[in-house]
Amino acid sequence: MDELINPNPVVHERRATQRSSKPIQKQPVDSALGSGEREPIDALEIFEHIRDINDPEHPYTLEQLNVVSEDMIEVDDVRGRVSVQFTPTVAHCSMATLIGLSLRVKLWRSLPPRFKVDIKLSPGSHSSEAAVNKQLGDKERVAAALENPNLLAMVNKCLAGPAGAGAAGVAP
Amino acid sequence: MALQGPLTSPEKEAREHGTRLLGEVVARARPSLSEGELHTLAEFVAARLRDWPCVGAASAAARALLQPPPPVPVPVSGGAEAAAAVPLRDDSALVLMEATSEMLRTAQSFRQEERSALLQLLLELAAPGGRWAALAAGRRGGAAGAAAPAPGSGTGGAGGEGAPPALPPLPPPPDLLDAFLGAADGEKDPRCLLLAFQAVQALCAMHHAPGADAGPLRALADELVDWASAYFPIAFNPPPPRPGSAPAAAAISRAALAGALEGALAASPFLAAAALPLMLEKLSSTYRPAKEDALSALRRCCPAYGPDALGPHVAQLWPALRSEVMGPAAGGAAASAAPAAAGGPGGDADGRLPLARVAASCLTAVVRAAGPGAMDAVALQDAAVTDLVAVVRGAGASAAATAATSTASAAVAAARADAQVLCGSMLLAAVCAAGPAATQRAQPAVLAPLLALLRSSLGPAGAGAAAAPAEAADAAAAAASTSGSSSSSGSSGSVYCRWNQTLYGLHLLTSVVAAVAGELEPGSSGSDSGSSGGGSSSSGGGGGAGAWLGPAGAGGVEALAEVRTGLTSCLALLQPLLDASSSSSSSDADVAMDASAVGAAAAPGCYSPAAAAQLRLAAVAAWRALLELHAAALAAAAAAAAAAPAAPAVAAARDKLLLPPGELQAAARQLAACALSAGSAATAEGAGAAAVACRMAWGRSMDAGTEAEAALRQLLRLPAPQQTAEGAAEAGALLVPLLVTSLTQAMGQHGPARGAALRLAVQLAAATGGSSSSSGSSTAAAASGSDDGTAAFAAALLDALAPLLLHRAHDASAADEAWLRDCLSQLSSRVLAALASRPPADPHRGAAAAASQRLAAAALGAAADAWAAAGCRGLPFGDAAGAAAPPGAPAPLHQGAGGDLAASAAAEASAQLVAGWAGLVQQLTAVCDDRQQLALAMDAAECIATAGSSSSNSSSGGGGPPAADWVRLPLACGVVAGLRPALLAPQSTQALADSLLRLLAAGGGAHAAALPEHSACAAAVALSAAVNRWQDAAALDGWIAGSFRPALLEHLPGSSSSSSSGSDGVAGAAATRAAAVGWVGRALAMRNHSALGDVIQALLALLNPATAAAATTAATAADAATAADMEVEVEGPVAAHAPASSHTSSSDASSAAAEAFGVLVAEQAASGGVCLPARPAAAVCRVLWQQRTFSLCVQALSGAVSPQQLRASAATPAATSAPPQQLPLPVAMAVACLVSAAPRGLCRAEATRLTPLLLSSVLRLCAEVCPGAGPGADGPANAAATATATATAGTAASELPSPSAVAQAAAALRGALGVVGDWLAHQAAQPAAALGQALQDHVTELVACVCAAALAVPPARHTDSVAASAAAAAAAVAAAAAAAAAAAREEALRCGLALMEAVPYHLLHPLRPKVLAVIVRALDDNRRSVRQLAVRARRTWSDK
C-alpha cells in the first residue's frame, strides 16, 4: 500500500496478564463434566488466542495497538457464546474488516465448534460501524471472503504470529 | 620457474591466478628461502601490488613474505639457512611498504575482497613489533634526523624500488596513516570496517611506541576523528542470512562494530580533543542507541585518554553526565502526575533507568580517569548534590506537612522526591566509587550532613514535644557545617513522622557503601584496570583495591569508616523501632504510603505498616551493602597481602572497613528477625503476600524476607576468609550458634513462624544445593572452600534440631505432624544431600556426621521409648481396621474424636511420617563415617533380627510381636539402606538377609498380623540393599538357592499352586512379596547376577494368569455385547470361577509385579521413604547393568505376549466393533513402568523391538483409563457425552475399574507416552535411521495411540450412595486420576505435535482427518493447558 492509514499509531507494552488465583466457584464433583472439575473457557483464554494477531499494516500485535483487550471479551462457556469487540486505531480504518476477519478465523480455529463467535466493532469506534458489523456478522460473506485466496493469504499473514512464534505460542 | 608464463601473462585473470599461486608457494616454502631470493620476491610482489587486477592476490603473497618465519625444529636439507629461517631484509620490506601505501591511496576503487586484503596487509605491517615500527625506530637510531620526513606518494615507490640492497641509510618508511585515511574514506562494507578500526588501533599504537615519532599522528588526529565520526554511532542492519552461506562467517554484529569503533577512538590521547565533543554531542541526542554508544565510548575512552587530555573537557563532561544520571528524576517529575497513583516513578522512567545506571558507571570511570581533585571537585560543588541534602532534610518536614495539604499533591511531591533521591544516590555513589580521594572530598560536603540527618531522624524514640527542642539543637549542631536551615527538622513531631527522611538517608548512604564495595571487589576492579590499559596506570586515578588500601587512600578509608559506623549505629537504633511497629502493627495494612502521616497519627508509637515495610527493606539493603563491603575489603586485603606481604597500611585500612564482631552478630540477629517475621507473615497471609513495591528500588516489588535471606547467606559465606583475622574468626564462630539458636527458638514456637523458620534454615543450610547436589562431587569439592560457613551452619543446625525433632515425636498434634513431615523431607532431600556430597576429609562433615549419628541412634532408641511413654496403648499397627497408631511417632491417636475418616487420614499421615523418618535415617547414615555407620548397623541388625524372629514366632504361636520392635523396624531398614557397601561383613549380611526375608515371608501367614505397608516396603528395600552389598558371592548364591527361592519365589501367587484360597490379608501379602521379589531383582540386576532371569520369570508369571485367561475370555467375548463387559473379563480372568477376593488378590499382586519391572531398571527407586539409588557410593553397580536388565525384561515381556494380541490391538483403531483381543492389562502396565523408568537412551536404542509392544500397551492403557470411549468410538463429540455414554454402558460403578486403578493406569500411560514423545522429539531433532524406520513402520498405531490418549478422560463417578468419608476419599482418588489423565492428554498432544516433524508427511496424510477430529475434540477439553496444546496441534496439523 502506498499510504499508511494511520502512519503513527500509539504502541502499548505487552502486559503481563496472569490468571488471578484459582477461581472461587467450586463445582460439585458430580457435575456433568467428569470427576476432574472443568477449568472454564474465560475471557483471558480467549484473549490469549487473539492477543498476538498481527496488525495488517504495522509490525505490531493487536494487543500492542490496543485493538483488542481483555475486558472487551465476553464468554459463556456453558452455552457456547463468545463476543469480541475490537477498536480500530483510527475511525476511518479500512483494515477494520480485515482485522475482524482475522479475529473470526483465529477463534474459529482455536475454539471448539460448539461456540458461536460474535465479532463487532466497539460502539462509536468507526465511521462506518454498522456496515462493518453487518459484513462481519454475515456468514455468507465471511465464507466468500475466505474463498478468495488473496484475502486468505492476508489473514494467514496476520495470524502467523510475531516472528514466526506460533500464534498460540504462549508457553503452557 | 613454471609460473613465469602466467605471472607475466597479458591476461589479467592468468596473472592473478599466478600471483595467488605464488603467494601459496611462498607461504609454504618460506623457511627455505634465502635473503636474496626474498628480496627478489619482494620486488616482484611489490610490482604485482601495483598491478590492479592482482592487488588481492599480491597482498596475500606480501603478507606471507612479511610474516616472521616460523622456527623450524628440524633442519630440512641441512645447513644453517634452514635451521634459522631468514627474515625479510629491511629494504625489501620497505619496497613492499611503499607499494602498499601507494595502493592504499587508491583503494577506494577496488572490490571488497581486495580492499579487505589490502587492509589485512596494512595490519600486518603496523602490527606491534611489525616492520614499520622496526624500520622507523632503526632509522631514527641510525641516521637521526638525516632524512626528510613524509616522502611523496609518487616518488616513494620509485625510490624504494631503486634503492640498492646494501645501502645503509634507508629512505624513511612511508606514512601509512595518511595512506590509510585515503583507503578507508567512504568505506561501507562491515567486514572492511572492522579491519579498518583495528588498523586505526594498530597505527596509533605504532606511533605511540617508544622511539616512534608521534608527530604525524598528532597532525592527522582531527582527520582521523572526522573519518570515524561518520560512523558514530554505528547504524548497522545485518543482512538476512543467505541460505547457502555459513552462518559463522557472516556473524558480524552491531556490537562488534561498535566495540571496534570505540577501540579506534580510544587508541590515542591525541584523539581526545576532537572525539570528546563528538561523544558529548551524541550523548545529548534523543536517539537512544546514540546515547548508549556515547556512554560506552566515554567509559572506554576516558581512562585511555588520561587526566591530561581530559583536563580541558571536565567542565563539559560533568553537566552532560549529570543530566543523564538525573534523567529519570527529571522525567519522573514531569510525568509524575499520572503514575503517582501507582506509587513511585511511573513506567516512563523505567526506560530511562538502565541508561542512567550506565551513565553512573560511566561517570565513575570518567571521574577516576580525570584524576583526583579534577572532576570530583566540580561534582561535589554542583547544585544537584547539595540539593540532595536539602531534599532529605525536607522529607522530614514534608511528611508532617502532608496532613495539611491535599493527598494528591503530596503524592506527586513524594514521587518527585523519591526520584530525585534515587538519581542523586546514583550520582553520589558514582562519584564516591571513583576513588578514595573523591570519597574523602565528599565526606565533609555531603556524607557527614547526611549522616547527621539520618541520626536526627532516628532520635530518641520518645521524642515528644519536650524533647523536640533538644533534638532540633542536636540536628542544628550536626548540620551546621552546611548552610543548615535546621528548623525544618525540628518542626517534625516524632520519629515516626520522619520516616521518609530515614528512608532517604539510609538509601543514600547504602548506595555509597555498595558502590565502594563493588569497586573494592578484586575481580571487578582487576578487570576494570585491565580494560583501561597499561597506558593510564601511572595516572594516579587508576582505581581498584590498591588505591583504597594504599597509603594514599587513607583519607577516603577514614571517611568510609565513618559512614560505616554511622550506618551501623543508625541501624541499631532503627531495629527496635521496627520491631515495635511490626509487633503492634494492627490490621490496617491498607494505609497508603502517602497517608503515612495519618497512619502514624492513628497509631502513635510505631511506623505505619507501609513505612515499616519500606524501612525494613532499606535496612536489609543497608546490611547487605555493609556485608559486601566487609567481604570485599577482606578479599582485597588478601589479594594485596598476596602481592606485597606485611604492609601495615593495608591491614590498617582493612581493619577500618571491616565490621567488628559485635556488629556482625547484630547483623545476624537483625537479619534473622527480619527474615523470620517476613516469612511468617507470608505464610500467615498466603504465598507471595510479602512482596512490596520498594520505593527505593524504583518500585520494583521486593520481599524483605528473601532479601534478608540472601543477606544471611552472604553472612554465612563470610567466615571462610576470616581465618586470617583472628578477631573475626571468633566472630564467625559465634555467628553460627547465634543463628541456630534464634532459628530453633522460632521453630519451637507454634504458629506460622515455625514453617518460615524451617524454610529459612533449610535455605541457608543448603545454600550450595543448587549446584553441588545436582552436579557431581567435583563441583562440590570446588565449592567447599567457600562454603565452610554453610556447612558449619548445617552441622550446627542438625545438632540443634535433634532434640526438637525427638521432642515433637512425643506429643504431636495434627499441625505439628505436618510440620514434622515437612521438616523430615526437607532435611533428607536437601540438607543432608548437600552434606553427603562433600569430601569426607572436610572437618565440617565430620561434625555433621557426629551430629547425625547422635540423631539416628537417638531416633532408633527414642522411637521405642516414646511408644512406651505413650502408654503402649493399642497395637501400634496391625489392627484389623487398618486404623493404627502412627508407629514412628506414636502419638496418642484421637480415636474417640474422629470417625473412620479421621482414622484413615491419621494412618495415612503417620505412614508418611514414618516414611519421612526412614528416609531421614537413611540420609543420616549416609553422612556418617565408617565407624559410626558400624555402630548404627549393629543396632539396626539387632532390631531387625528380633523383629524377624518374633514375627516368625508369631506366625506359629499367635502372640503379637513386641510393638516397640515394629516401631523401630522402618528406621532400622533405613539404616541398612544407608550403609556403604564395604561395611557389611559376610556373616552379618547373611543374618540380616535371613531375618528380613523371614519378616517379609511371614507376612503371608494367615494368622500373623500383616506387616504394615510402609514397613514392608522399607524392609524390601533393606533386603535389596543387603543383597546388593553382599560381598561373598558364593554365600549369596547359596542364600538365593536355599532361602530366597523357597521362601519368596515359589510363594508367588502366579506360580504353581498357591493363591487358591485367600483373604484380604493374603492379597496384601502377595503384593508385598511381589514387591520384595522385584527389589531383590533390582539388587541382583545391579550385580549382573544370573539369578535375575529367574526373578523376571517369576514376575512374568504373576502377569501371566491374565494372559492365559485372556484367550478363554476372548473366545467367550466374541459375542459379548459391550466393551465394558469386556473390560471386566479381561481384567479379572478368574472372575467367573473364583471368589472376588482372589481376583483382587491376583490383580494387586500383578500390579505390584508390573511396578517391580519399573523398579528393576530405574536409576533411583524409592519405596516407603527409603531408596536405593544406583550410585557406586550407595550400591554395588556393574557397568551396563541397566542395559542388560532392560534387554532381558523386554525380551521376557515380548515373549509373554502372543503375536495376535499385538496385531489385534494394532488393528483396533480401524474397527468400530469391540476388538477381538487385547493385551492383558498387567502386561501393559509392566511395559509402561519399564520404559518410563529406564533411561531414555536405552529406550531409543531398543526402539525397533519395543515399538509394537509399547504402542499396544499404550492403547490398552487408554482403554483402561477411558472405558467405553474406545479409540474407534467417535460418535459423541464432547467429553460430557462420552461420560454419559460410559455411564450407560457400565451399568454399575462396580463394573468400572476402581479409581485407584485408573489413576495407576493414567500415570503409567503418561510415562509410556513420555517415552514415545521422547522418541519423536529426538527423531525430529537428530534423525536416526533405525528409530525412524521403527516409527515409520508403525505410524498407524502411533497415530492411533496419540488419538486415543488425547481423549483419555476418566469417567465420572456417582458416589452419592456411599458413606460420606468414603466419598471424600474416593473423590480425592478420582481427582488424582483426573490429574494424571490430564497430564497424559497433554503428553499425547505433545506427541502429536512432534509427530509432524518426526515422520514424513506422506505417511501421515491419510491419517490427518482422524487426528484433526481428535484435536477438535481436545479443543473442548476440561483442562486449560490441554486446550492450549490442542490449539497448537491443530495449527500444526492443518497448516500442511
PDB file of C-alpha atoms in Angstrom, chain B residues 1027-1175:
ATOM      1  CA  VAL B1027      21.650 -58.477  48.854  1.00  0.00           C
ATOM      2  CA  ASN B1028      23.242 -55.893  46.664  1.00  0.00           C
ATOM      3  CA  ARG B1029      26.109 -55.360  49.063  1.00  0.00           C
ATOM      4  CA  TRP B1030      26.714 -58.993  49.795  1.00  0.00           C
ATOM      5  CA  GLN B1031      30.436 -59.391  49.472  1.00  0.00           C
ATOM      6  CA  ASP B1032      30.684 -63.134  49.440  1.00  0.00           C
ATOM      7  CA  ALA B1033      29.358 -64.183  46.068  1.00  0.00           C
ATOM      8  CA  ALA B1034      29.224 -67.891  46.885  1.00  0.00           C
ATOM      9  CA  ALA B1035      27.252 -67.266  50.030  1.00  0.00           C
ATOM     10  CA  LEU B1036      24.860 -65.163  48.068  1.00  0.00           C
ATOM     11  CA  ASP B1037      24.288 -67.935  45.589  1.00  0.00           C
ATOM     12  CA  GLY B1038      23.665 -70.268  48.447  1.00  0.00           C
ATOM     13  CA  TRP B1039      21.257 -67.902  50.049  1.00  0.00           C
ATOM     14  CA  ILE B1040      19.335 -67.463  46.875  1.00  0.00           C
ATOM     15  CA  ALA B1041      19.043 -71.175  46.344  1.00  0.00           C
ATOM     16  CA  GLY B1042      18.440 -72.037  49.949  1.00  0.00           C
ATOM     17  CA  SER B1043      16.331 -69.238  51.323  1.00  0.00           C
ATOM     18  CA  PHE B1044      15.147 -66.811  48.769  1.00  0.00           C
ATOM     19  CA  ARG B1045      13.746 -69.252  46.283  1.00  0.00           C
ATOM     20  CA  PRO B1046      11.694 -71.393  48.620  1.00  0.00           C
ATOM     21  CA  ALA B1047      10.582 -68.543  50.808  1.00  0.00           C
ATOM     22  CA  LEU B1048       9.565 -65.958  48.274  1.00  0.00           C
ATOM     23  CA  LEU B1049       9.802 -67.003  44.676  1.00  0.00           C
ATOM     24  CA  GLU B1050       7.726 -70.102  44.993  1.00  0.00           C
ATOM     25  CA  HIS B1051       5.100 -68.485  47.086  1.00  0.00           C
ATOM     26  CA  LEU B1052       4.168 -66.017  44.454  1.00  0.00           C
ATOM     27  CA  PRO B1053       0.547 -66.485  43.539  1.00  0.00           C
ATOM     28  CA  GLY B1054       1.171 -66.844  39.837  1.00  0.00           C
ATOM     29  CA  SER B1055       3.411 -69.803  40.176  1.00  0.00           C
ATOM     30  CA  SER B1056       2.379 -73.373  40.743  1.00  0.00           C
ATOM     31  CA  SER B1057      -0.398 -73.971  43.168  1.00  0.00           C
ATOM     32  CA  SER B1058      -0.711 -71.074  45.546  1.00  0.00           C
ATOM     33  CA  SER B1059      -3.329 -68.362  45.767  1.00  0.00           C
ATOM     34  CA  SER B1060      -6.234 -70.660  45.649  1.00  0.00           C
ATOM     35  CA  SER B1061      -7.757 -69.530  48.872  1.00  0.00           C
ATOM     36  CA  GLY B1062      -7.326 -66.215  50.475  1.00  0.00           C
ATOM     37  CA  SER B1063      -8.459 -63.199  52.255  1.00  0.00           C
ATOM     38  CA  ASP B1064      -7.618 -59.561  52.228  1.00  0.00           C
ATOM     39  CA  GLY B1065      -4.524 -60.224  54.212  1.00  0.00           C
ATOM     40  CA  VAL B1066      -3.303 -62.612  51.621  1.00  0.00           C
ATOM     41  CA  ALA B1067      -3.882 -60.074  48.916  1.00  0.00           C
ATOM     42  CA  GLY B1068      -1.673 -57.595  50.646  1.00  0.00           C
ATOM     43  CA  ALA B1069       0.901 -60.211  51.378  1.00  0.00           C
ATOM     44  CA  ALA B1070       1.058 -61.310  47.788  1.00  0.00           C
ATOM     45  CA  ALA B1071       1.638 -57.786  46.669  1.00  0.00           C
ATOM     46  CA  THR B1072       4.298 -57.372  49.328  1.00  0.00           C
ATOM     47  CA  ARG B1073       6.052 -60.474  48.183  1.00  0.00           C
ATOM     48  CA  ALA B1074       5.906 -59.397  44.607  1.00  0.00           C
ATOM     49  CA  ALA B1075       7.395 -56.070  45.519  1.00  0.00           C
ATOM     50  CA  ALA B1076      10.088 -57.734  47.581  1.00  0.00           C
ATOM     51  CA  VAL B1077      10.946 -60.023  44.708  1.00  0.00           C
ATOM     52  CA  GLY B1078      11.174 -57.014  42.486  1.00  0.00           C
ATOM     53  CA  TRP B1079      13.530 -55.270  44.842  1.00  0.00           C
ATOM     54  CA  VAL B1080      15.747 -58.283  45.220  1.00  0.00           C
ATOM     55  CA  GLY B1081      15.706 -58.488  41.456  1.00  0.00           C
ATOM     56  CA  ARG B1082      16.932 -54.934  41.320  1.00  0.00           C
ATOM     57  CA  ALA B1083      19.734 -55.749  43.682  1.00  0.00           C
ATOM     58  CA  LEU B1084      20.713 -58.725  41.579  1.00  0.00           C
ATOM     59  CA  ALA B1085      20.401 -56.739  38.390  1.00  0.00           C
ATOM     60  CA  MET B1086      22.856 -54.195  39.650  1.00  0.00           C
ATOM     61  CA  ARG B1087      25.276 -57.012  40.331  1.00  0.00           C
ATOM     62  CA  ASN B1088      24.612 -58.555  36.943  1.00  0.00           C
ATOM     63  CA  HIS B1089      23.694 -61.735  38.775  1.00  0.00           C
ATOM     64  CA  SER B1090      22.468 -64.727  36.858  1.00  0.00           C
ATOM     65  CA  ALA B1091      19.509 -65.301  39.171  1.00  0.00           C
ATOM     66  CA  LEU B1092      17.909 -62.233  37.656  1.00  0.00           C
ATOM     67  CA  GLY B1093      16.399 -64.359  34.922  1.00  0.00           C
ATOM     68  CA  ASP B1094      14.503 -66.383  37.477  1.00  0.00           C
ATOM     69  CA  VAL B1095      13.206 -63.276  39.116  1.00  0.00           C
ATOM     70  CA  ILE B1096      11.956 -61.898  35.843  1.00  0.00           C
ATOM     71  CA  GLN B1097      10.284 -65.173  35.030  1.00  0.00           C
ATOM     72  CA  ALA B1098       8.589 -65.208  38.388  1.00  0.00           C
ATOM     73  CA  LEU B1099       7.334 -61.694  37.946  1.00  0.00           C
ATOM     74  CA  LEU B1100       6.159 -62.570  34.498  1.00  0.00           C
ATOM     75  CA  ALA B1101       4.289 -65.494  35.887  1.00  0.00           C
ATOM     76  CA  LEU B1102       2.436 -63.061  38.069  1.00  0.00           C
ATOM     77  CA  LEU B1103       1.305 -61.251  34.967  1.00  0.00           C
ATOM     78  CA  ASN B1104       0.695 -64.490  33.207  1.00  0.00           C
ATOM     79  CA  PRO B1105      -2.615 -65.776  34.509  1.00  0.00           C
ATOM     80  CA  ALA B1106      -4.170 -62.844  32.836  1.00  0.00           C
ATOM     81  CA  THR B1107      -2.525 -63.878  29.629  1.00  0.00           C
ATOM     82  CA  ALA B1108      -3.765 -67.377  29.886  1.00  0.00           C
ATOM     83  CA  ALA B1109      -7.248 -66.379  30.742  1.00  0.00           C
ATOM     84  CA  ALA B1110      -7.371 -63.724  28.096  1.00  0.00           C
ATOM     85  CA  ALA B1111      -7.585 -66.381  25.452  1.00  0.00           C
ATOM     86  CA  THR B1112     -10.568 -68.013  27.048  1.00  0.00           C
ATOM     87  CA  THR B1113     -12.353 -64.772  27.641  1.00  0.00           C
ATOM     88  CA  ALA B1114     -11.654 -63.766  24.115  1.00  0.00           C
ATOM     89  CA  ALA B1115     -13.477 -66.815  22.936  1.00  0.00           C
ATOM     90  CA  THR B1116     -16.459 -66.098  25.092  1.00  0.00           C
ATOM     91  CA  ALA B1117     -16.338 -62.420  24.379  1.00  0.00           C
ATOM     92  CA  ALA B1118     -16.594 -62.809  20.675  1.00  0.00           C
ATOM     93  CA  ASP B1119     -20.316 -62.407  21.043  1.00  0.00           C
ATOM     94  CA  ALA B1120     -20.155 -60.223  24.098  1.00  0.00           C
ATOM     95  CA  ALA B1121     -22.132 -57.085  23.719  1.00  0.00           C
ATOM     96  CA  THR B1122     -20.438 -54.141  25.316  1.00  0.00           C
ATOM     97  CA  ALA B1123     -16.910 -53.064  25.780  1.00  0.00           C
ATOM     98  CA  ALA B1124     -17.477 -52.569  29.455  1.00  0.00           C
ATOM     99  CA  ASP B1125     -18.152 -56.239  29.958  1.00  0.00           C
ATOM    100  CA  MET B1126     -15.018 -56.963  28.081  1.00  0.00           C
ATOM    101  CA  GLU B1127     -13.142 -54.828  30.490  1.00  0.00           C
ATOM    102  CA  VAL B1128     -14.156 -56.796  33.468  1.00  0.00           C
ATOM    103  CA  GLU B1129     -13.497 -60.130  31.972  1.00  0.00           C
ATOM    104  CA  VAL B1130     -10.142 -59.251  30.650  1.00  0.00           C
ATOM    105  CA  GLU B1131      -9.109 -57.703  33.836  1.00  0.00           C
ATOM    106  CA  GLY B1132     -10.304 -60.437  36.077  1.00  0.00           C
ATOM    107  CA  PRO B1133      -9.686 -63.640  34.234  1.00  0.00           C
ATOM    108  CA  VAL B1134     -10.733 -65.806  37.118  1.00  0.00           C
ATOM    109  CA  ALA B1135     -13.804 -63.813  37.917  1.00  0.00           C
ATOM    110  CA  ALA B1136     -16.093 -66.429  36.522  1.00  0.00           C
ATOM    111  CA  HIS B1137     -14.969 -69.243  38.721  1.00  0.00           C
ATOM    112  CA  ALA B1138     -13.190 -67.717  41.642  1.00  0.00           C
ATOM    113  CA  PRO B1139     -14.228 -65.617  44.588  1.00  0.00           C
ATOM    114  CA  ALA B1140     -13.877 -61.921  44.139  1.00  0.00           C
ATOM    115  CA  SER B1141     -11.279 -61.644  46.841  1.00  0.00           C
ATOM    116  CA  SER B1142      -8.946 -63.899  44.990  1.00  0.00           C
ATOM    117  CA  HIS B1143      -9.488 -61.799  41.931  1.00  0.00           C
ATOM    118  CA  THR B1144      -8.396 -58.683  43.736  1.00  0.00           C
ATOM    119  CA  SER B1145      -5.526 -60.517  45.260  1.00  0.00           C
ATOM    120  CA  SER B1146      -4.138 -61.543  41.947  1.00  0.00           C
ATOM    121  CA  SER B1147      -4.710 -58.134  40.423  1.00  0.00           C
ATOM    122  CA  ASP B1148      -2.979 -56.475  43.358  1.00  0.00           C
ATOM    123  CA  ALA B1149      -0.073 -58.781  43.035  1.00  0.00           C
ATOM    124  CA  SER B1150       0.111 -58.339  39.324  1.00  0.00           C
ATOM    125  CA  SER B1151       0.105 -54.594  39.545  1.00  0.00           C
ATOM    126  CA  ALA B1152       2.825 -54.829  42.146  1.00  0.00           C
ATOM    127  CA  ALA B1153       4.727 -57.047  39.775  1.00  0.00           C
ATOM    128  CA  ALA B1154       4.184 -54.547  36.984  1.00  0.00           C
ATOM    129  CA  GLU B1155       5.645 -51.844  39.126  1.00  0.00           C
ATOM    130  CA  ALA B1156       8.504 -54.108  40.003  1.00  0.00           C
ATOM    131  CA  PHE B1157       9.522 -54.037  36.362  1.00  0.00           C
ATOM    132  CA  GLY B1158       9.972 -50.326  36.737  1.00  0.00           C
ATOM    133  CA  VAL B1159      11.978 -50.855  39.889  1.00  0.00           C
ATOM    134  CA  LEU B1160      14.303 -53.210  38.091  1.00  0.00           C
ATOM    135  CA  VAL B1161      15.861 -50.680  35.772  1.00  0.00           C
ATOM    136  CA  ALA B1162      15.327 -47.321  37.387  1.00  0.00           C
ATOM    137  CA  GLU B1163      18.279 -45.131  38.167  1.00  0.00           C
ATOM    138  CA  GLN B1164      16.925 -44.419  41.611  1.00  0.00           C
ATOM    139  CA  ALA B1165      13.904 -46.111  43.048  1.00  0.00           C
ATOM    140  CA  ALA B1166      12.255 -45.328  46.309  1.00  0.00           C
ATOM    141  CA  SER B1167       9.675 -47.092  48.372  1.00  0.00           C
ATOM    142  CA  GLY B1168       8.443 -46.426  51.824  1.00  0.00           C
ATOM    143  CA  GLY B1169      10.645 -43.392  52.059  1.00  0.00           C
ATOM    144  CA  VAL B1170      13.766 -45.440  51.611  1.00  0.00           C
ATOM    145  CA  CYS B1171      15.527 -45.547  48.313  1.00  0.00           C
ATOM    146  CA  LEU B1172      18.296 -47.449  46.672  1.00  0.00           C
ATOM    147  CA  PRO B1173      19.955 -45.160  44.188  1.00  0.00           C
ATOM    148  CA  ALA B1174      22.213 -46.735  41.630  1.00  0.00           C
ATOM    149  CA  ARG B1175      25.258 -44.760  42.572  1.00  0.00           C
TER     150      ARG B1175
END
